[in-house]
Amino acid sequence: MGAVRLEAITWERLGDHLAERVLDLKPQDGSPWPRVAFDGAPAARPGELAQRVFEALRVRGRPALVVGTEGFLRPASLRLEYGHQDVEAYYDGWFDTGALWREVFGPLEADGDGRILPDLRDPVTDRATRSPYVQLPPGGVLLLHGPLLLRHWFPFDLSVHLLLSPGALRRRTPETEHWSLPAFARYESEVGPGTAADVLVRADDPRHPAWNG
């Protein structure tokens, strides 16, 4: 990724700025439901930014739903078939993209009914969550967060990538999860999320983010 000019911002202001941008989104496919990605390694905490934007939209009177891809893990018997630390499996097979298309993106197509399943499987117990469907009204916003999101051709109307330098990613990732780091190096090489995303947020210092505006 080439040099990108970034400016310092607080997380609170960032949430407000992104919410304002979301208010103006008009999906190109005619869907009444804007779909926003918060892409980043777990260490970058993309879910926290998604929640901030959710709160900022709420006070502006816009309904939204936060969905995390950790709720759409494939069964352990499938994702751990080659062991608990297989990088290729993590990159290509941990997340149930078919279920995300069926239960989240399909209902938000132009002719969809807006009825979303917010999660499918508990990542701790590996059992079905049996969560009820959520009806997102027209104009409601999907805020989807998770890692490696920009390699699946999901129909996002706005994408935000939380960037960590390799050093920061290693420091902020628990040592027991360092085995997954090559997957993010591959993602950077193959997808270039920092340039593919509409909005780039550098989160090396969790207290002082910066973004490209």
CSV table of C-alpha atoms in Angstrom, one decimal:
chain,number,residue,atom,x,y,z
A,1,MET,CA,0.0,0.0,0.0
A,2,GLY,CA,1.4,3.4,-1.0
A,3,ALA,CA,1.6,6.4,1.3
A,4,VAL,CA,-1.8,7.6,2.5
A,5,ARG,CA,-2.3,10.9,4.3
A,6,LEU,CA,-4.0,10.4,7.6
A,7,GLU,CA,-5.2,12.8,10.2
A,8,ALA,CA,-5.6,12.3,13.9
A,9,ILE,CA,-9.1,11.9,15.3
A,10,THR,CA,-10.8,10.6,18.5
A,11,TRP,CA,-12.9,7.5,18.4
A,12,GLU,CA,-15.9,9.5,19.4
A,13,ARG,CA,-15.5,11.9,16.5
A,14,LEU,CA,-14.8,9.1,14.2
A,15,GLY,CA,-18.0,7.4,15.1
A,16,ASP,CA,-19.9,10.6,14.5
A,17,HIS,CA,-18.3,11.3,11.2
A,18,LEU,CA,-18.9,7.8,9.9
A,19,ALA,CA,-22.5,7.9,11.1
A,20,GLU,CA,-23.1,11.1,9.1
A,21,ARG,CA,-21.6,9.5,6.1
A,22,VAL,CA,-23.8,6.5,6.5
A,23,LEU,CA,-26.9,8.7,6.6
A,24,ASP,CA,-26.2,9.8,3.1
A,25,LEU,CA,-25.6,6.3,1.7
A,26,LYS,CA,-27.8,5.2,-1.2
A,27,PRO,CA,-27.1,1.6,-2.2
A,28,GLN,CA,-26.4,1.3,-5.9
A,29,ASP,CA,-28.4,-1.9,-6.3
A,30,GLY,CA,-31.6,-0.2,-5.2
A,31,SER,CA,-31.7,-1.9,-1.8
A,32,PRO,CA,-33.3,0.2,1.0
A,33,TRP,CA,-30.8,-1.1,3.5
A,34,PRO,CA,-27.3,0.3,3.5
A,35,ARG,CA,-24.6,-2.3,4.3
A,36,VAL,CA,-21.4,-1.2,6.0
A,37,ALA,CA,-18.2,-3.3,6.7
A,38,PHE,CA,-15.9,-2.8,9.6
A,39,ASP,CA,-13.0,-4.9,8.5
A,40,GLY,CA,-10.0,-5.7,10.7
A,41,ALA,CA,-8.1,-8.3,12.6
A,42,PRO,CA,-9.5,-9.0,16.1
A,43,ALA,CA,-6.7,-7.1,17.6
A,44,ALA,CA,-7.9,-3.9,15.9
A,45,ARG,CA,-11.3,-4.3,17.6
A,46,PRO,CA,-13.5,-3.5,14.6
A,47,GLY,CA,-16.6,-4.4,16.6
A,48,GLU,CA,-16.0,-1.5,19.0
A,49,LEU,CA,-16.1,1.0,16.1
A,50,ALA,CA,-19.2,-0.7,14.7
A,51,GLN,CA,-20.9,-0.2,18.0
A,52,ARG,CA,-19.8,3.4,18.2
A,53,VAL,CA,-21.4,4.0,14.8
A,54,PHE,CA,-24.5,2.2,15.9
A,55,GLU,CA,-24.9,4.5,18.9
A,56,ALA,CA,-24.2,7.6,16.8
A,57,LEU,CA,-26.9,6.4,14.3
A,58,ARG,CA,-29.3,5.7,17.2
A,59,VAL,CA,-29.2,9.3,18.5
A,60,ARG,CA,-29.8,10.5,14.9
A,61,GLY,CA,-32.9,8.4,14.7
A,62,ARG,CA,-31.6,5.8,12.2
A,63,PRO,CA,-32.2,2.1,13.0
A,64,ALA,CA,-29.2,-0.2,12.6
A,65,LEU,CA,-28.1,-3.7,13.4
A,66,VAL,CA,-24.5,-4.7,14.5
A,67,VAL,CA,-23.6,-8.2,13.3
A,68,GLY,CA,-20.2,-9.9,14.0
A,69,THR,CA,-18.8,-12.7,11.8
A,70,GLU,CA,-17.7,-14.5,14.9
A,71,GLY,CA,-21.4,-15.5,15.2
A,72,PHE,CA,-21.1,-17.2,11.8
A,73,LEU,CA,-18.2,-19.6,12.4
A,74,ARG,CA,-18.5,-22.9,10.7
A,75,PRO,CA,-18.8,-25.9,13.1
A,76,ALA,CA,-15.6,-26.9,14.8
A,77,SER,CA,-15.6,-30.3,13.2
A,78,LEU,CA,-15.2,-28.5,9.8
A,79,ARG,CA,-13.0,-25.5,10.6
A,80,LEU,CA,-10.6,-27.4,12.8
A,81,GLU,CA,-10.4,-30.4,10.5
A,82,TYR,CA,-6.7,-29.8,10.0
A,83,GLY,CA,-5.9,-28.7,13.5
A,84,HIS,CA,-6.5,-25.7,15.7
A,85,GLN,CA,-3.7,-23.7,14.1
A,86,ASP,CA,-4.0,-24.2,10.4
A,87,VAL,CA,-3.5,-20.9,8.7
A,88,GLU,CA,-5.0,-22.0,5.3
A,89,ALA,CA,-8.2,-23.2,7.1
A,90,TYR,CA,-8.5,-19.9,9.0
A,91,TYR,CA,-8.1,-17.9,5.8
A,92,ASP,CA,-10.5,-19.9,3.7
A,93,GLY,CA,-12.7,-22.0,5.9
A,94,TRP,CA,-13.4,-20.7,9.4
A,95,PHE,CA,-16.3,-18.4,8.5
A,96,ASP,CA,-19.6,-19.6,7.0
A,97,THR,CA,-19.8,-17.2,4.1
A,98,GLY,CA,-22.7,-19.1,2.6
A,99,ALA,CA,-24.7,-18.5,5.8
A,100,LEU,CA,-23.8,-14.9,5.7
A,101,TRP,CA,-25.1,-14.6,2.1
A,102,ARG,CA,-28.2,-16.5,3.0
A,103,GLU,CA,-29.1,-15.1,6.4
A,104,VAL,CA,-27.7,-11.5,6.3
A,105,PHE,CA,-27.1,-10.2,2.8
A,106,GLY,CA,-29.9,-12.0,0.9
A,107,PRO,CA,-32.7,-10.5,3.0
A,108,LEU,CA,-31.1,-7.0,2.3
A,109,GLU,CA,-31.2,-7.3,-1.4
A,110,ALA,CA,-33.5,-4.9,-3.3
A,111,ASP,CA,-36.3,-7.5,-3.3
A,112,GLY,CA,-35.5,-8.8,0.2
A,113,ASP,CA,-37.7,-8.7,3.3
A,114,GLY,CA,-35.1,-7.2,5.7
A,115,ARG,CA,-35.4,-10.2,8.1
A,116,ILE,CA,-31.9,-11.0,9.3
A,117,LEU,CA,-30.5,-13.7,11.5
A,118,PRO,CA,-28.0,-11.9,13.7
A,119,ASP,CA,-25.9,-15.0,14.6
A,120,LEU,CA,-25.9,-18.7,13.8
A,121,ARG,CA,-23.4,-20.4,16.1
A,122,ASP,CA,-21.9,-19.6,19.5
A,123,PRO,CA,-18.1,-19.4,19.1
A,124,VAL,CA,-17.5,-20.7,22.6
A,125,THR,CA,-19.9,-23.6,22.9
A,126,ASP,CA,-20.0,-24.4,19.1
A,127,ARG,CA,-23.7,-24.8,19.3
A,128,ALA,CA,-26.5,-23.1,17.4
A,129,THR,CA,-27.5,-19.9,19.1
A,130,ARG,CA,-31.2,-20.2,18.1
A,131,SER,CA,-31.4,-16.4,18.1
A,132,PRO,CA,-34.6,-15.0,16.8
A,133,TYR,CA,-34.6,-13.2,13.4
A,134,VAL,CA,-34.5,-9.4,13.5
A,135,GLN,CA,-36.6,-7.2,11.3
A,136,LEU,CA,-34.6,-4.3,9.9
A,137,PRO,CA,-36.9,-1.7,8.6
A,138,PRO,CA,-36.3,0.1,5.3
A,139,GLY,CA,-33.5,2.6,5.8
A,140,GLY,CA,-32.0,0.5,8.6
A,141,VAL,CA,-28.3,0.0,8.3
A,142,LEU,CA,-26.3,-3.3,8.6
A,143,LEU,CA,-23.0,-2.8,10.4
A,144,LEU,CA,-21.0,-6.0,9.9
A,145,HIS,CA,-17.7,-6.4,11.6
A,146,GLY,CA,-15.0,-9.0,11.4
A,147,PRO,CA,-11.6,-10.0,9.8
A,148,LEU,CA,-10.9,-10.7,6.2
A,149,LEU,CA,-14.2,-9.2,5.0
A,150,LEU,CA,-13.1,-7.6,1.8
A,151,ARG,CA,-12.2,-10.8,0.0
A,152,HIS,CA,-15.7,-12.3,-0.3
A,153,TRP,CA,-17.4,-9.8,-2.7
A,154,PHE,CA,-20.0,-9.0,-0.1
A,155,PRO,CA,-22.2,-6.1,-1.4
A,156,PHE,CA,-21.0,-3.4,0.9
A,157,ASP,CA,-22.1,0.2,0.3
A,158,LEU,CA,-19.3,1.5,2.6
A,159,SER,CA,-16.2,-0.3,3.8
A,160,VAL,CA,-14.0,0.7,6.7
A,161,HIS,CA,-10.7,-1.0,7.3
A,162,LEU,CA,-8.9,-0.8,10.6
A,163,LEU,CA,-5.2,-1.1,9.9
A,164,LEU,CA,-2.5,-2.3,12.2
A,165,SER,CA,1.1,-2.3,11.2
A,166,PRO,CA,2.7,-5.8,11.4
A,167,GLY,CA,4.5,-4.8,14.7
A,168,ALA,CA,1.3,-3.5,16.3
A,169,LEU,CA,-0.7,-6.5,15.1
A,170,ARG,CA,1.8,-8.8,16.7
A,171,ARG,CA,1.9,-6.8,20.0
A,172,ARG,CA,-1.8,-6.6,20.3
A,173,THR,CA,-2.6,-10.2,19.3
A,174,PRO,CA,-2.5,-12.7,22.2
A,175,GLU,CA,0.5,-14.9,21.9
A,176,THR,CA,-1.8,-18.0,21.7
A,177,GLU,CA,-3.2,-16.5,18.5
A,178,HIS,CA,0.1,-15.6,16.8
A,179,TRP,CA,-0.3,-18.6,14.6
A,180,SER,CA,-3.0,-16.7,12.7
A,181,LEU,CA,-0.8,-13.7,11.8
A,182,PRO,CA,0.4,-15.2,8.4
A,183,ALA,CA,-3.3,-15.1,7.3
A,184,PHE,CA,-3.4,-11.3,7.7
A,185,ALA,CA,-0.1,-10.9,5.9
A,186,ARG,CA,-1.6,-12.9,3.0
A,187,TYR,CA,-4.7,-10.8,3.2
A,188,GLU,CA,-2.6,-7.6,2.9
A,189,SER,CA,-0.7,-9.1,0.0
A,190,GLU,CA,-3.7,-10.5,-2.0
A,191,VAL,CA,-6.4,-8.0,-1.2
A,192,GLY,CA,-4.7,-4.8,0.0
A,193,PRO,CA,-7.6,-3.8,2.3
A,194,GLY,CA,-6.0,-0.5,3.1
A,195,THR,CA,-6.6,0.6,-0.5
A,196,ALA,CA,-9.6,-1.5,-1.2
A,197,ALA,CA,-11.7,0.0,1.6
A,198,ASP,CA,-13.5,3.3,1.3
A,199,VAL,CA,-12.3,4.5,4.7
A,200,LEU,CA,-8.9,3.7,6.3
A,201,VAL,CA,-8.4,3.9,10.0
A,202,ARG,CA,-4.9,3.4,11.5
A,203,ALA,CA,-5.3,1.9,14.9
A,204,ASP,CA,-1.7,1.1,16.0
A,205,ASP,CA,-2.2,3.2,19.1
A,206,PRO,CA,-5.6,2.3,20.5
A,207,ARG,CA,-5.8,5.7,22.2
A,208,HIS,CA,-5.0,7.8,19.1
A,209,PRO,CA,-6.5,6.6,15.9
A,210,ALA,CA,-6.0,8.4,12.6
A,211,TRP,CA,-8.0,8.2,9.4
A,212,ASN,CA,-8.1,9.3,5.7
A,213,GLY,CA,-11.2,11.4,6.1
